[in-house]
mmCIF file of C-alpha atoms and ligand atoms in Angstrom:
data_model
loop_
_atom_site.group_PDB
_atom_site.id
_atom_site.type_symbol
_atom_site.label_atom_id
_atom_site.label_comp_id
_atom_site.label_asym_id
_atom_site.label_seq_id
_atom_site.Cartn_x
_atom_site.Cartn_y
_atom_site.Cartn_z
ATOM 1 C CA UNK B 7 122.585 114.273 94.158
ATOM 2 C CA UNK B 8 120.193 114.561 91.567
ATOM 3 C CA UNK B 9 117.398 112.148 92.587
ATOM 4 C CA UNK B 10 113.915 112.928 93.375
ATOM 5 C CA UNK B 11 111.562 110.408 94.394
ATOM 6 C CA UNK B 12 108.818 113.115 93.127
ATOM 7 C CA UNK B 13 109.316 111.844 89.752
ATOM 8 C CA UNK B 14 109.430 108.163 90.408
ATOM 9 C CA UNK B 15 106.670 107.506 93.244
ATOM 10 C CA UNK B 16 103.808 105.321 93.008
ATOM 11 C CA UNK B 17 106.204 103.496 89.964
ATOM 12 C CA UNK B 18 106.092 99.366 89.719
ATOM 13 C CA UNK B 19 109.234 99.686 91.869
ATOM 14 C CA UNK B 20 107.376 101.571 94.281
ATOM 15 C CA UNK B 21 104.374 99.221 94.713
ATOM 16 C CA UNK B 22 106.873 96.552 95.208
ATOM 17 C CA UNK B 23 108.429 97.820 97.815
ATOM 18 C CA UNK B 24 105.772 99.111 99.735
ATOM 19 C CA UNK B 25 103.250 95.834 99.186
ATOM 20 C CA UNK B 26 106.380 94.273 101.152
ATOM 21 C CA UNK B 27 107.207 97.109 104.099
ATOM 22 C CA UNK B 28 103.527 96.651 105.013
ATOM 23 C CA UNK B 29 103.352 93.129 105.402
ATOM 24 C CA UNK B 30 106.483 93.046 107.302
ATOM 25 C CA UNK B 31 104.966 96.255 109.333
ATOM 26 C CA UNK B 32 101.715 93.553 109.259
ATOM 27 C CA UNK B 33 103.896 91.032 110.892
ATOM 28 C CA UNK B 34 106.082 92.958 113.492
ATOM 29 C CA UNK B 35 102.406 93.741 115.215
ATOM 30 C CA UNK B 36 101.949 90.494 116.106
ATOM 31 C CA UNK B 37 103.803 90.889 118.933
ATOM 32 C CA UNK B 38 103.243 93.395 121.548
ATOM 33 C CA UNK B 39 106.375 94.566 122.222
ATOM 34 C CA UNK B 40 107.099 97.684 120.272
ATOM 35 C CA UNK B 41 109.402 98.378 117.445
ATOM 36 C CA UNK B 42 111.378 101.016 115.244
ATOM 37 C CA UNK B 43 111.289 101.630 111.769
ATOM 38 C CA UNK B 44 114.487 103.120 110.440
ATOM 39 C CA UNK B 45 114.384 104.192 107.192
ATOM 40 C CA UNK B 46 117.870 105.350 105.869
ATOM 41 C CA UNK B 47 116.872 106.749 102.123
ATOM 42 C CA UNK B 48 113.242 108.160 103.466
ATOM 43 C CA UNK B 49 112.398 110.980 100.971
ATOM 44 C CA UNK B 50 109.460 113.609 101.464
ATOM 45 C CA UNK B 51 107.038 111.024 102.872
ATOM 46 C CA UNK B 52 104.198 112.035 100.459
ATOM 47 C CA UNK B 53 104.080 112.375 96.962
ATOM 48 C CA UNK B 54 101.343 114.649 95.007
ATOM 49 C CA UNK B 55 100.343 112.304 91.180
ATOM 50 C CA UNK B 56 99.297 115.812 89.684
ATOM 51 C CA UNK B 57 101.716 117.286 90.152
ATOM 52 C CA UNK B 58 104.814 118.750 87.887
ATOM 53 C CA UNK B 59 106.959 116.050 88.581
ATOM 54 C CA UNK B 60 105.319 112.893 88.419
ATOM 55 C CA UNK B 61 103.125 114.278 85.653
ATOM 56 C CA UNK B 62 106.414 114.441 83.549
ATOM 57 C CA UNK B 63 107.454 110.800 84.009
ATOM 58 C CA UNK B 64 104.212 109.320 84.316
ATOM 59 C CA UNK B 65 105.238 106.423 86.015
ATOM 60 C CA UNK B 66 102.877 106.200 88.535
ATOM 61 C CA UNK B 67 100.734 105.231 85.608
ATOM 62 C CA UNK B 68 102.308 101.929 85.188
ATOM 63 C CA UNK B 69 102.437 101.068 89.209
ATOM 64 C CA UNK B 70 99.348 102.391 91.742
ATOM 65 C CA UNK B 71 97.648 103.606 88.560
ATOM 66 C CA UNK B 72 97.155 99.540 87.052
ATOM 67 C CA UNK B 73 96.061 98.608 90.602
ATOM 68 C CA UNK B 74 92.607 99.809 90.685
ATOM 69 C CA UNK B 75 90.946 96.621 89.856
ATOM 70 C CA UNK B 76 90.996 94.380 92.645
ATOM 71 C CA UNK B 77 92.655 91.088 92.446
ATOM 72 C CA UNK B 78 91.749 87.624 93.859
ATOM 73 C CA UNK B 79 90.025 87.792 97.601
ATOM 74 C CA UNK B 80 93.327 85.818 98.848
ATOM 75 C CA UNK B 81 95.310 88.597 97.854
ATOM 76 C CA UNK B 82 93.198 91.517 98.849
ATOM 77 C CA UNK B 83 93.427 90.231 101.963
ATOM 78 C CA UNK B 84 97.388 90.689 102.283
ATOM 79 C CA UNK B 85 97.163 93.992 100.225
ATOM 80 C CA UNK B 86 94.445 94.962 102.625
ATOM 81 C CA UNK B 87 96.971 97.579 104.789
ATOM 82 C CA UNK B 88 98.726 98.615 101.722
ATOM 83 C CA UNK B 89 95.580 99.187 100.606
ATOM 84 C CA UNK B 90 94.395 101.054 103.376
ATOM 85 C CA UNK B 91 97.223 103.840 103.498
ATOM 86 C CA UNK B 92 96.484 104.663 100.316
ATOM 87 C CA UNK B 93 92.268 105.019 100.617
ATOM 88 C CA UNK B 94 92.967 107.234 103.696
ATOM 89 C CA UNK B 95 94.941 109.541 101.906
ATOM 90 C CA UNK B 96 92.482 109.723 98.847
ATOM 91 C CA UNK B 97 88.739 110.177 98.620
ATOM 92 C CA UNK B 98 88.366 108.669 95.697
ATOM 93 C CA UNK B 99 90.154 108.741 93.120
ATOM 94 C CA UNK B 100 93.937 108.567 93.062
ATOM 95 C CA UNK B 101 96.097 111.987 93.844
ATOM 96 C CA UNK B 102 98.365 111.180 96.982
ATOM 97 C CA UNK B 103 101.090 108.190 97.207
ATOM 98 C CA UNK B 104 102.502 107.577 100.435
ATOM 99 C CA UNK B 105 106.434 107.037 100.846
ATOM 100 C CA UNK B 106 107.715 104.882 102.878
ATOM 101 C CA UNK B 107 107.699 107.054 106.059
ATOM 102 C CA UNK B 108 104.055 107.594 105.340
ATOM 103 C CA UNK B 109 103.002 104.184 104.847
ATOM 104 C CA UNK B 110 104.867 103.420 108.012
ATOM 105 C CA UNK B 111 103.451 105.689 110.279
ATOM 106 C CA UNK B 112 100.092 104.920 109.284
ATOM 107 C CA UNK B 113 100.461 101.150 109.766
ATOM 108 C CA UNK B 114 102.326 101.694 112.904
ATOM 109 C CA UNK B 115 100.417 101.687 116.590
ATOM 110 C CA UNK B 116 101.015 103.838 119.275
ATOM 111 C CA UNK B 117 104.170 103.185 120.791
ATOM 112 C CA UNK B 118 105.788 102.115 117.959
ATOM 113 C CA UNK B 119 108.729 104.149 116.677
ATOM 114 C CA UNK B 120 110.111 105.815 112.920
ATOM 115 C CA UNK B 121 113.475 107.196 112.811
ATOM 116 C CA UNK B 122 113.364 108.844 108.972
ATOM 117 C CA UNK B 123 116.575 109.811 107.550
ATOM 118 C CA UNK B 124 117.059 111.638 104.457
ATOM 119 C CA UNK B 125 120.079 113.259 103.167
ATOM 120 C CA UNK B 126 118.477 115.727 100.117
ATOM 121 C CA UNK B 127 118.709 119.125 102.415
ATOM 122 C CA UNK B 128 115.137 120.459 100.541
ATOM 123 C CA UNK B 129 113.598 116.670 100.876
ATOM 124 C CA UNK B 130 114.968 116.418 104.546
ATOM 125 C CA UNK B 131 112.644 119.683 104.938
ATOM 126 C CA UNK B 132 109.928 118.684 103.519
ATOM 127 C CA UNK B 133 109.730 115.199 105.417
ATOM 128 C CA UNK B 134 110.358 117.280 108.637
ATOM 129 C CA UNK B 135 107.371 119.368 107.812
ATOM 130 C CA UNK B 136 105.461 116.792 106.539
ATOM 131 C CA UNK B 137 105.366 114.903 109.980
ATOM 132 C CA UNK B 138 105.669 117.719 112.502
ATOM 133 C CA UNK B 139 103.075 117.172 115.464
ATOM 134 C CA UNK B 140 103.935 113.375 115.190
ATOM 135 C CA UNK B 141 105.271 112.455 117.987
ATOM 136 C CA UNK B 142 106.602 108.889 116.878
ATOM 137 C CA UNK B 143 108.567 110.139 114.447
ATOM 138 C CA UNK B 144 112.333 111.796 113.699
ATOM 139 C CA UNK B 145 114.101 113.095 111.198
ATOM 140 C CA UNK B 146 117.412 113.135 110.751
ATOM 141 C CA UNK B 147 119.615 114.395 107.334
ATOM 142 C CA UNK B 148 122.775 112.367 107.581
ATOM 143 C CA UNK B 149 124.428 110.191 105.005
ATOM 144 C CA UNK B 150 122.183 106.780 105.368
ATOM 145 C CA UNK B 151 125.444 104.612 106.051
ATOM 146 C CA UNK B 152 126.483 107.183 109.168
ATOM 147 C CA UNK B 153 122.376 107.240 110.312
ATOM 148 C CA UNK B 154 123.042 103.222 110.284
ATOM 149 C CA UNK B 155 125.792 103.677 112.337
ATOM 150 C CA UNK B 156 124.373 105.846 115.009
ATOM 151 C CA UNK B 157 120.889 104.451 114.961
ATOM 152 C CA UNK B 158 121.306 101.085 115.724
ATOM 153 C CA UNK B 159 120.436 98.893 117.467
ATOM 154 C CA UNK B 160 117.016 100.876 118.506
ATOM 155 C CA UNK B 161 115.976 101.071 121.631
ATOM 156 C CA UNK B 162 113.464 98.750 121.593
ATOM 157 C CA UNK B 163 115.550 95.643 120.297
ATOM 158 C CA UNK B 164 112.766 95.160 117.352
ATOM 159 C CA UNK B 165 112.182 96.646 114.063
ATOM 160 C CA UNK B 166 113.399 96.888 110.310
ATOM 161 C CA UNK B 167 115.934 98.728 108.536
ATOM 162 C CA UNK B 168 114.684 99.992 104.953
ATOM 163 C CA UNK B 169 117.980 100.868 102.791
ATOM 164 C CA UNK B 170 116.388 102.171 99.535
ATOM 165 C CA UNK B 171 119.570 104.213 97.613
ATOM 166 C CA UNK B 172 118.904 105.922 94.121
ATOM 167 C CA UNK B 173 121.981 103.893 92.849
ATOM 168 C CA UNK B 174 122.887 107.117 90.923
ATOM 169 C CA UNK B 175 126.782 107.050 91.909
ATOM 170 C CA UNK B 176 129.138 104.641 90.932
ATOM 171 C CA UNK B 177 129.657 103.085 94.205
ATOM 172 C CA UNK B 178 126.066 103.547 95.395
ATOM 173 C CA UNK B 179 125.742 99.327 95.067
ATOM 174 C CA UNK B 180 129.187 98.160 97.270
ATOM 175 C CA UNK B 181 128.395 101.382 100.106
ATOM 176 C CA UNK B 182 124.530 99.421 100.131
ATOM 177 C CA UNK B 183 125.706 96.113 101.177
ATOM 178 C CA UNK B 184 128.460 97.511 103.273
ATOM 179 C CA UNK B 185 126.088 99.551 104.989
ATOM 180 C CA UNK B 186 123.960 96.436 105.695
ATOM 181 C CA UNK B 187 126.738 94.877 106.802
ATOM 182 C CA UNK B 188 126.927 97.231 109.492
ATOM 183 C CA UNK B 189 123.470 97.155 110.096
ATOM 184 C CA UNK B 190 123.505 93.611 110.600
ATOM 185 C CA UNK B 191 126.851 93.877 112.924
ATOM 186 C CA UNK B 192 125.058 95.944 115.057
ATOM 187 C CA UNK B 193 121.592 94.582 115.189
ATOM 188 C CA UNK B 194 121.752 90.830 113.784
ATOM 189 C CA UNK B 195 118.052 90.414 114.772
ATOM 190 C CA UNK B 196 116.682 93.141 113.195
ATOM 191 C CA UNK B 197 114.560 92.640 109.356
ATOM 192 C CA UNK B 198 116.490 94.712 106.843
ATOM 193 C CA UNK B 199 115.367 95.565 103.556
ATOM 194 C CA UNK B 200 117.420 96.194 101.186
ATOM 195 C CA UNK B 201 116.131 97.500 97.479
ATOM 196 C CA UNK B 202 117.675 96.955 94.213
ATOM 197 C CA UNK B 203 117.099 97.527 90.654
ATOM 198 C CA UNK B 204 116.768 95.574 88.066
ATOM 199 C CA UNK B 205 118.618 97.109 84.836
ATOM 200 C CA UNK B 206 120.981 95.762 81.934
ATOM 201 C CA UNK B 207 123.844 96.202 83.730
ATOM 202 C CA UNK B 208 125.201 93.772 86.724
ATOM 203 C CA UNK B 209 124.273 95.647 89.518
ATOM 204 C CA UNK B 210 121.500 93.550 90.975
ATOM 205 C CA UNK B 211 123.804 90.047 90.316
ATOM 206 C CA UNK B 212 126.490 92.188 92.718
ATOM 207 C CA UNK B 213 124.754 92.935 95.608
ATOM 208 C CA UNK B 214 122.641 89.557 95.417
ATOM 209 C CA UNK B 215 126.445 88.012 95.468
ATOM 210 C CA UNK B 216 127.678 89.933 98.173
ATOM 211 C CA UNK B 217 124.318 89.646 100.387
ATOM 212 C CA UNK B 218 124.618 85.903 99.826
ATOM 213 C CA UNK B 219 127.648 85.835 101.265
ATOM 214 C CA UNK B 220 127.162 87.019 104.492
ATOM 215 C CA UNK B 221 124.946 83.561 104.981
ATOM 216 C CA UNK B 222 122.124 85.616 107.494
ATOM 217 C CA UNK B 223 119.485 82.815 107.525
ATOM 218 C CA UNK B 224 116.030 83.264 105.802
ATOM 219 C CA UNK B 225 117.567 85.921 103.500
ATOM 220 C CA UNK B 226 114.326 86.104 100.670
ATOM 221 C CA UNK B 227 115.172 87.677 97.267
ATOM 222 C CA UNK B 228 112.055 89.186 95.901
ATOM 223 C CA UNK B 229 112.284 90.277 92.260
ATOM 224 C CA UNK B 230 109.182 91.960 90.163
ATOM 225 C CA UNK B 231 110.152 92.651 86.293
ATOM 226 C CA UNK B 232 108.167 94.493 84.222
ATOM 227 C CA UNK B 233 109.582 94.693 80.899
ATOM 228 C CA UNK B 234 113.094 93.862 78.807
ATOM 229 C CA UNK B 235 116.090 95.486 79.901
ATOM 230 C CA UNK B 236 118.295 96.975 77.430
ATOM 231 C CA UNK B 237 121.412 99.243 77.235
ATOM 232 C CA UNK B 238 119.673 102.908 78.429
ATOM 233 C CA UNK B 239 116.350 101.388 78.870
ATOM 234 C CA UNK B 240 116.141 102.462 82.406
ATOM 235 C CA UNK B 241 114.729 100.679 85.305
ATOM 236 C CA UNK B 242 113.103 97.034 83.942
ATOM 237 C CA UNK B 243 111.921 95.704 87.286
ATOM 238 C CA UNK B 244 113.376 95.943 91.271
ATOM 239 C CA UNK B 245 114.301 93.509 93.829
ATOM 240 C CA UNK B 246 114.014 93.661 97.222
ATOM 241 C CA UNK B 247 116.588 91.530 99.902
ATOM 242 C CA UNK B 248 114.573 91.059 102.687
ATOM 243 C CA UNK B 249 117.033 89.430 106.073
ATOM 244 C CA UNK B 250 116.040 87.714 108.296
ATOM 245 C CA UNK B 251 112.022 87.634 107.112
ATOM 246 C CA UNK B 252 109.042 87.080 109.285
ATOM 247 C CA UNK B 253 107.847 83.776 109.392
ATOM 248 C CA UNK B 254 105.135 83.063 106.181
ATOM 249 C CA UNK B 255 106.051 86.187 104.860
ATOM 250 C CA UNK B 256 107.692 83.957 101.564
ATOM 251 C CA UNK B 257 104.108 81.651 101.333
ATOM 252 C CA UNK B 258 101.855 85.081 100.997
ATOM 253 C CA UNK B 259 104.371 86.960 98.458
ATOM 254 C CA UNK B 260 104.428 83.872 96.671
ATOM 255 C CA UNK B 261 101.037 84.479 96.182
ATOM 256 C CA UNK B 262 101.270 87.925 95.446
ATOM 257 C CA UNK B 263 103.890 88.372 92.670
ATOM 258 C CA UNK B 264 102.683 86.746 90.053
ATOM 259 C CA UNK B 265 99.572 88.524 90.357
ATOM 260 C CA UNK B 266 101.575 91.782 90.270
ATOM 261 C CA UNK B 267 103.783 90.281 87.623
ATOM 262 C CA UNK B 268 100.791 89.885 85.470
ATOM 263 C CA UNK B 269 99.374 93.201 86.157
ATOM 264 C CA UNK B 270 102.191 95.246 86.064
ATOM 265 C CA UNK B 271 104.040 93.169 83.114
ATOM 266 C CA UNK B 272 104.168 94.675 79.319
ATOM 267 C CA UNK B 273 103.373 92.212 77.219
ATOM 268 C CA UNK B 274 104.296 88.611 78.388
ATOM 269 C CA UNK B 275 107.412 90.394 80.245
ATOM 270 C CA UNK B 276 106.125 90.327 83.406
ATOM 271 C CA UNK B 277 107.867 88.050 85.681
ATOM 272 C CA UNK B 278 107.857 87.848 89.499
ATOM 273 C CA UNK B 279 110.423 85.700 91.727
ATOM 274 C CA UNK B 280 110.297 84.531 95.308
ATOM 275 C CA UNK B 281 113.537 82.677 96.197
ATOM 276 C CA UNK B 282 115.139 81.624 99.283
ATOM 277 C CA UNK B 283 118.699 83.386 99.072
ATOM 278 C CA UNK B 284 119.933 82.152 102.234
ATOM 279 C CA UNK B 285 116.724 79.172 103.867
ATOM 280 C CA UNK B 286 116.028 80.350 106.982
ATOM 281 C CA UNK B 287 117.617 77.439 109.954
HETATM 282 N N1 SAM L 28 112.236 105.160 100.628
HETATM 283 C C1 SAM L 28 111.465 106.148 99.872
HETATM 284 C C2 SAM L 28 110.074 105.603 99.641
HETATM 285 O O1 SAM L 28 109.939 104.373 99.497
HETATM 286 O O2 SAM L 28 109.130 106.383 99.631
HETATM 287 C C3 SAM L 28 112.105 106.491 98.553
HETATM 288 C C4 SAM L 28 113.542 106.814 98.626
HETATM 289 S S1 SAM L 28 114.299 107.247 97.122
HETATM 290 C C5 SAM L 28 114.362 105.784 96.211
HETATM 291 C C6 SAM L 28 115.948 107.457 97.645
HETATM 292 C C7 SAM L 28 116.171 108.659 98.545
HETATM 293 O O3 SAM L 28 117.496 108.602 99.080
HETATM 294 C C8 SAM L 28 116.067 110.002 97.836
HETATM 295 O O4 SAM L 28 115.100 110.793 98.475
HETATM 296 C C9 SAM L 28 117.465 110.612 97.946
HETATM 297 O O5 SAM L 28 117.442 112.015 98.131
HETATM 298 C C10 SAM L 28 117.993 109.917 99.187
HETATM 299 N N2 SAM L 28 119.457 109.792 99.257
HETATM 300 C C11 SAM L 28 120.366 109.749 98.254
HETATM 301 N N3 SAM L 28 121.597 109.542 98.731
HETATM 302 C C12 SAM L 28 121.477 109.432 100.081
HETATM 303 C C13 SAM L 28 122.400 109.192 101.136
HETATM 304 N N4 SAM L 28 123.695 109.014 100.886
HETATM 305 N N5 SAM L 28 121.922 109.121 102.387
HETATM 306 C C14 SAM L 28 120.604 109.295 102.653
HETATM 307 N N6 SAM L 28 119.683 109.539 101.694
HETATM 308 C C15 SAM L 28 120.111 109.601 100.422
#
C-alpha cells in the first residue's frame, strides 16, 4: 500500500467528493431519526496544505485552492456546509482540509454516528488520535470490504456508506463494486457512495457497467473532468456513484457542476455530468 491521501487532499477529486458527502450529510438531517456514517477508505481525517506532502504535489492548488471566489448565491447556498467545515478549521486563509471523517463529524448532530475505517496501520493511528475525546466516532483498521461486512446494517437503520479505494492494485475496481454489492445485500436502504476515477484507461466504464447492473433505483453518476486524459497522465477528473440518492439531491448538483466544471476545468476541458444511471421508481 503505497497511497497517502497527504499528497492528494484538497485535489479537484477531493472537492468533488466532499461538495457531495455534505449535501447528502445536508439531507439525512432532515429527518430526526439518527444515522451512521461508515466510511470504509477514511484516511487521517485532516490534512495540513503546508505541509511536506501536499506541498510536493500541489494539488490542492487546483481544487480548494481555485475555490476562494464565491460563486452564484444559488450555489453558495448548497456549498454553504461544505463551506462551513472548512472556515472552522481555518482563520483565514487556507492551511487545513478536512477528510471525509472530518467533514462528517462536523456536519453531523449529536446522536448521530461515524464508524471510520482505515486500513494504512500509521494513517489508522493518526485518525484514532485525531478524533480521540469524540465520542460519536470509531475507528477501526480492517480491510474496507471485511469493515462492510461486519458493519452493516448500523444500528440505527439510516446512514451512508462512503467506499473511496486508491485504485492502486489491479483488482482494486471489481473488489469496489463487489464490496458494494455486499453493502447493498446487507443494507438495501442505505445511500452508498462509491468514488471513481476518471483516467485513460477503462476503469471508470467497468465499475459504471457493473453498478448499472445491479438496477438499485435512483443510482446518480456524478462525473467532474478537469483536463484530457492520456496514457500516464494521471488522474483527469473523478466520478462519484451515488445509490439510492436523497430526493433533489440530482436538481442542486445539476446546478453545481458546471460551475465547478468551469472553475476547476484547464482550458475549455472542464466538463461536469449529472446522469441518472439507474431513475429512481
Ligand atoms: N475518504 C478519504 C477522504 O475523502 O478524506 C480519502 C481516502 S483515500 C482516497 C483512500 C484511503 O484508503 C487511503 O487512506 C488508504 O490508506 C486506504 N486504503 C487502501 N486500501 C484499503 C483497504 N483495502 N481497506 C481500507 N482502507 C484502505
Amino acid at each position: 500500500m503505497n497511497y497517502r491521501h497527504a499528497y492528494h487532499a484538497g485535489n479537484h477529486a477531493d472537492v468533488l467528493k466532499h461538495i457531495v458527502l455534505a449535501r447528502v450529510i445536508e439531507h439525512l438531517k432532515k429527518k430526526d431519526k439518527p444515522f451512521r456514517v461508515i466510511d470504509a477508505h477514511a484516511g487521517t481525517g485532516l490534512y495540513d496544505l503546508s505541509g511536506i506532502e501536499a506541498g510536493k504535489t500541489g494539488e490542492w492548488e487546483g481544487g480548494i485552492g481555485r475555490l476562494a471566489e464565491p460563486f452564484a448565491p444559488e450555489i453558495e447556498a448548497l456549498l454553504q456546509p461544505y463551506r462551513e467545515v472548512i472556515d472552522a478549521l481555518n482563520s483565514g486563509g487556507l492551511t487545513l482540509y478536512p477528510g471525509s471523517p472530518e467533514l462528517a463529524l462536523r456536519l453531523m448532530r449529536t446522536g448521530d454516528a461515524l464508524l471510520a475505517n482505515e486500513l494504512h496501520a500509521e494513517d489508522a493511528m493518526a485518525l484514532e488520535r485525531h478524533v480521540t475525546g469524540e465520542p460519536r466516532a470509531r475507528v477501526t483498521a480492517l480491510d474496507a470490504e471485511t469493515c462492510i461486512k461486519a458493519h452493516l446494517p448500523p444500528p440505527e437503520r439510516r446512514g451512508l456508506v462512503l467506499i473511496d479505494p486508491p485504485y492502486e492494485a489491479k483488482n482494486e475496481a471489481e473488489k469496489a463494486t463487489r464490496m458494494l454489492g455486499h453493502g447493498l445485500r446487507r443494507f438495501a436502504t442505505g445511500v452508498f457512495l462509491l468514488w471513481y476515477p476518471l483516467k485513460a484507461d477503462d476503469i471508470a466504464a467497468g465499475i459504471i457497467a457493473e453498478v448499472e447492473a445491479m438496477k438499485v433505483a435512483a443510482t446518480l453518476r456524478v462525473e467532474l473532468r478537469v483536463r484530457e486524459a492520456f496514457a500516464g497522465g494521471g488522474l483527469a477528473g473523478s466520478g462519484l456513484l451515488i445509490l439510492n440518492t436523497p430526493w433533489r439531491l440530482d436538481s442542486e448538483l445539476q446546478l453545481i457542476l458546471p460551475a465547478l466544471a468551469q472553475r476547476l476545468g484547464l482550458g475549455n476541458w472542464g466538463h461536469g455530468l449529472v446522469e441518472w444511471l439507474v431513475p429512481p421508481k
